[in-house]
């Protein structure tokens, strides 16, 4: 349970500190602008947090520089001619106004044809595209869950898809429930598989410790490449928040 959240300034960096009933301190740098967050055990003092951050300053700066260089999607208006991503490929959007069913169709492996009602605004067109992304993930995820639950000898109680601001996925180990970010529909297929394996491994190991890494190495040897691919893919335009 989170009991305290506040901000420290360390070496000119703003560091969000959240104290939880956990055993180890975890430091993360998050897109799109390299925000720094520390999850610390209840008994760890601010002074100890500062020492931990100072010891990671070079690494933090490298991560922030990488986010600064990372390509970002431009703001979307959902009009014909825009570029949109699906499974790592870039498609040209073609908006077709129709009185028929509202739907999205892939044409010629180059075009996303968005059939929208006349007069629909950007928000309504975006909702249609997001619904289509969600439907595609609901087709793609079950075979991956079946494959990797069997391989790892685990079983999730359930999984879902939602928009997340700072994570590609999450695992509630106590409830045995996995969440995947809707944005994964835009990323290459190997990134989706990596996230499924990553979160399922958390049902066995909660922390990113040596045992976690060993399991990832054993079952998905190329997981680091998939992770790099995911982090190198264009970020969504929106401003991410904690």
Coordinates of C-alpha atoms in Angstrom, one line a residue:
X1 CA 0.0 0.0 0.0
X2 CA 1.3 3.5 -0.9
X3 CA 1.6 5.6 2.3
X4 CA 3.5 8.6 1.1
X5 CA 4.3 10.5 -2.1
X6 CA 6.4 13.6 -2.5
X7 CA 9.1 15.1 -4.6
X8 CA 12.9 15.5 -3.9
X9 CA 15.4 17.5 -5.9
X10 CA 18.7 15.6 -6.4
X11 CA 21.5 17.0 -8.5
X12 CA 19.0 19.3 -10.3
X13 CA 16.6 16.4 -11.0
X14 CA 13.0 16.3 -9.7
X15 CA 12.5 12.8 -8.3
X16 CA 9.0 11.6 -7.4
X17 CA 9.3 9.3 -4.3
X18 CA 6.6 6.9 -3.4
X19 CA 6.9 4.7 -0.3
X20 CA 5.3 1.3 -0.3
X21 CA 5.3 -1.9 1.7
X22 CA 8.0 -3.4 -0.4
X23 CA 11.5 -4.9 0.3
X24 CA 13.7 -3.2 -2.3
X25 CA 14.1 0.3 -3.7
X26 CA 13.2 0.7 -7.4
X27 CA 14.3 3.6 -9.6
X28 CA 12.8 4.2 -13.0
X29 CA 13.0 6.8 -15.8
X30 CA 9.8 7.3 -17.8
X31 CA 8.9 8.6 -21.2
X32 CA 8.3 10.9 -22.8
X33 CA 10.5 13.4 -21.0
X34 CA 12.6 11.3 -18.7
X35 CA 10.7 11.8 -15.4
X36 CA 12.4 10.0 -12.5
X37 CA 10.4 8.0 -10.0
X38 CA 11.6 6.0 -7.0
X39 CA 9.5 3.4 -5.2
X40 CA 11.0 2.9 -1.8
X41 CA 10.3 0.7 1.2
X42 CA 8.6 2.4 4.1
X43 CA 11.7 2.3 6.3
X44 CA 14.0 3.9 3.7
X45 CA 14.8 7.6 4.5
X46 CA 15.0 10.5 2.1
X47 CA 18.7 10.6 2.7
X48 CA 19.0 7.0 1.5
X49 CA 16.9 7.8 -1.5
X50 CA 19.2 10.7 -2.4
X51 CA 22.3 8.4 -2.2
X52 CA 20.6 5.8 -4.4
X53 CA 19.7 8.5 -7.0
X54 CA 23.2 10.1 -6.9
X55 CA 24.7 6.6 -7.6
X56 CA 22.5 6.3 -10.7
X57 CA 22.9 9.9 -12.0
X58 CA 24.9 8.8 -15.1
X59 CA 22.4 6.1 -16.0
X60 CA 19.5 8.5 -15.5
X61 CA 21.1 11.1 -17.8
X62 CA 21.6 8.5 -20.5
X63 CA 18.0 7.3 -20.3
X64 CA 16.8 10.9 -20.4
X65 CA 19.0 11.6 -23.5
X66 CA 17.6 8.5 -25.2
X67 CA 14.0 9.7 -24.6
X68 CA 15.0 13.1 -26.0
X69 CA 16.3 11.6 -29.2
X70 CA 13.3 9.2 -29.6
X71 CA 10.9 9.8 -32.4
X72 CA 7.5 11.0 -31.5
X73 CA 4.2 10.8 -33.3
X74 CA 2.9 14.2 -34.3
X75 CA -0.5 15.3 -32.9
X76 CA -3.2 13.4 -34.7
X77 CA -6.3 15.0 -36.2
X78 CA -7.6 11.7 -37.8
X79 CA -7.8 13.1 -41.4
X80 CA -6.8 11.5 -44.7
X81 CA -3.1 11.4 -45.4
X82 CA -1.9 11.0 -41.8
X83 CA 0.5 8.2 -40.9
X84 CA -0.7 5.7 -38.3
X85 CA 1.0 2.6 -37.0
X86 CA -0.2 -1.0 -36.7
X87 CA 2.0 -3.9 -35.6
X88 CA 5.1 -1.8 -36.3
X89 CA 4.2 -0.8 -39.8
X90 CA 3.3 2.7 -40.9
X91 CA 0.0 3.1 -42.8
X92 CA -1.6 6.0 -44.6
X93 CA -5.0 6.9 -43.1
X94 CA -7.9 7.2 -45.6
X95 CA -11.0 8.6 -44.0
X96 CA -14.2 7.6 -45.8
X97 CA -17.5 9.2 -44.7
X98 CA -20.3 6.7 -44.8
X99 CA -23.8 6.0 -43.6
X100 CA -22.9 2.4 -43.4
X101 CA -21.1 0.6 -40.5
X102 CA -18.3 2.5 -38.8
X103 CA -15.2 0.4 -39.2
X104 CA -11.5 0.3 -39.9
X105 CA -10.1 -1.8 -42.8
X106 CA -6.5 -2.5 -43.8
X107 CA -6.0 -2.1 -47.6
X108 CA -3.0 -3.2 -49.6
X109 CA -0.8 -3.4 -46.5
X110 CA -0.3 0.4 -46.9
X111 CA -3.6 2.0 -46.0
X112 CA -5.9 2.1 -43.0
X113 CA -9.3 2.9 -44.3
X114 CA -11.4 4.5 -41.5
X115 CA -15.1 4.4 -42.4
X116 CA -16.7 7.1 -40.2
X117 CA -20.1 8.8 -40.0
X118 CA -20.5 12.2 -41.8
X119 CA -19.8 15.0 -39.3
X120 CA -17.8 12.9 -36.8
X121 CA -15.1 15.0 -35.1
X122 CA -11.5 14.0 -34.2
X123 CA -12.5 12.5 -30.9
X124 CA -15.1 10.2 -32.4
X125 CA -12.8 9.1 -35.2
X126 CA -10.1 8.4 -32.7
X127 CA -12.5 6.3 -30.5
X128 CA -13.3 4.2 -33.6
X129 CA -9.6 3.7 -34.3
X130 CA -8.8 2.8 -30.7
X131 CA -11.7 0.3 -30.6
X132 CA -10.3 -1.3 -33.7
X133 CA -6.8 -1.5 -32.1
X134 CA -8.4 -3.1 -29.0
X135 CA -10.2 -5.7 -31.1
X136 CA -7.0 -6.6 -32.9
X137 CA -5.2 -7.1 -29.6
X138 CA -8.0 -9.3 -28.3
X139 CA -7.4 -11.5 -31.3
X140 CA -3.6 -11.5 -30.9
X141 CA -3.2 -11.9 -27.2
X142 CA -5.0 -15.2 -26.4
X143 CA -2.7 -17.5 -28.5
X144 CA 0.3 -15.8 -26.8
X145 CA -1.2 -16.3 -23.3
X146 CA -2.0 -19.9 -24.0
X147 CA 1.5 -20.6 -25.4
X148 CA 3.4 -18.8 -22.6
X149 CA 1.3 -19.9 -19.7
X150 CA 2.0 -23.5 -20.7
X151 CA 5.7 -22.8 -21.2
X152 CA 6.1 -21.1 -17.8
X153 CA 3.8 -23.3 -15.9
X154 CA 1.6 -20.4 -14.7
X155 CA -1.9 -19.3 -15.1
X156 CA -3.3 -15.8 -15.0
X157 CA -6.7 -15.3 -13.5
X158 CA -7.4 -12.8 -16.2
X159 CA -6.0 -10.1 -18.5
X160 CA -7.2 -6.9 -20.0
X161 CA -6.2 -4.0 -22.3
X162 CA -6.3 -0.3 -21.3
X163 CA -4.5 2.9 -22.0
X164 CA -1.6 3.4 -19.6
X165 CA 0.5 6.5 -19.2
X166 CA 3.8 5.2 -18.0
X167 CA 3.9 1.4 -18.5
X168 CA 3.6 -1.0 -21.4
X169 CA 2.1 -3.6 -19.1
X170 CA 1.5 -4.4 -15.5
X171 CA 0.9 -7.5 -13.3
X172 CA -1.1 -7.7 -10.1
X173 CA 0.6 -10.8 -8.7
X174 CA -1.8 -11.0 -5.8
X175 CA -4.9 -11.0 -8.1
X176 CA -2.9 -12.8 -10.8
X177 CA -4.2 -10.3 -13.3
X178 CA -2.3 -8.8 -16.2
X179 CA -2.9 -5.5 -18.0
X180 CA -1.5 -4.6 -21.5
X181 CA -1.2 -1.1 -22.9
X182 CA -3.5 -0.4 -25.9
X183 CA -0.5 1.3 -27.6
X184 CA 1.1 -2.2 -28.1
X185 CA -1.2 -2.6 -31.1
X186 CA 1.0 -0.1 -32.8
X187 CA 4.3 -1.9 -32.0
X188 CA 6.0 -4.8 -33.8
X189 CA 4.6 -8.3 -32.9
X190 CA 7.7 -9.3 -31.0
X191 CA 7.1 -6.4 -28.6
X192 CA 3.7 -7.7 -27.7
X193 CA 5.0 -11.2 -27.2
X194 CA 7.8 -9.8 -25.0
X195 CA 5.3 -7.9 -22.8
X196 CA 3.1 -11.0 -22.4
X197 CA 6.1 -13.1 -21.3
X198 CA 7.4 -10.3 -19.1
X199 CA 4.1 -9.9 -17.2
X200 CA 3.6 -13.7 -16.9
X201 CA 7.1 -14.1 -15.4
X202 CA 6.0 -11.6 -12.7
X203 CA 3.5 -14.3 -11.6
X204 CA 6.6 -16.3 -10.6
X205 CA 8.9 -13.4 -9.6
X206 CA 7.6 -10.0 -8.5
X207 CA 10.9 -8.1 -8.7
X208 CA 13.3 -7.5 -11.7
X209 CA 16.0 -9.5 -9.9
X210 CA 18.5 -12.1 -11.1
X211 CA 15.9 -14.9 -11.0
X212 CA 13.5 -12.8 -13.2
X213 CA 16.3 -12.1 -15.7
X214 CA 17.3 -15.8 -15.7
X215 CA 13.7 -16.9 -16.5
X216 CA 13.5 -14.3 -19.3
X217 CA 16.8 -15.4 -20.8
X218 CA 15.8 -19.1 -20.6
X219 CA 12.4 -18.7 -22.2
X220 CA 12.8 -15.7 -24.5
X221 CA 16.5 -15.3 -25.3
X222 CA 15.9 -12.3 -27.6
X223 CA 13.8 -10.4 -25.1
X224 CA 16.4 -7.6 -24.8
X225 CA 16.2 -6.9 -28.5
X226 CA 12.4 -6.8 -28.3
X227 CA 12.7 -4.4 -25.4
X228 CA 15.0 -2.1 -27.3
X229 CA 12.7 -2.3 -30.3
X230 CA 9.8 -1.3 -28.1
X231 CA 11.6 1.6 -26.6
X232 CA 12.9 2.8 -30.0
X233 CA 9.4 2.8 -31.5
X234 CA 7.7 6.2 -31.9
X235 CA 6.0 7.5 -28.8
X236 CA 2.4 8.6 -28.7
X237 CA 1.9 12.3 -29.0
X238 CA 0.1 12.6 -25.7
X239 CA 1.8 13.8 -22.5
X240 CA 2.4 10.8 -20.3
X241 CA 1.7 11.2 -16.6
X242 CA 2.3 9.1 -13.5

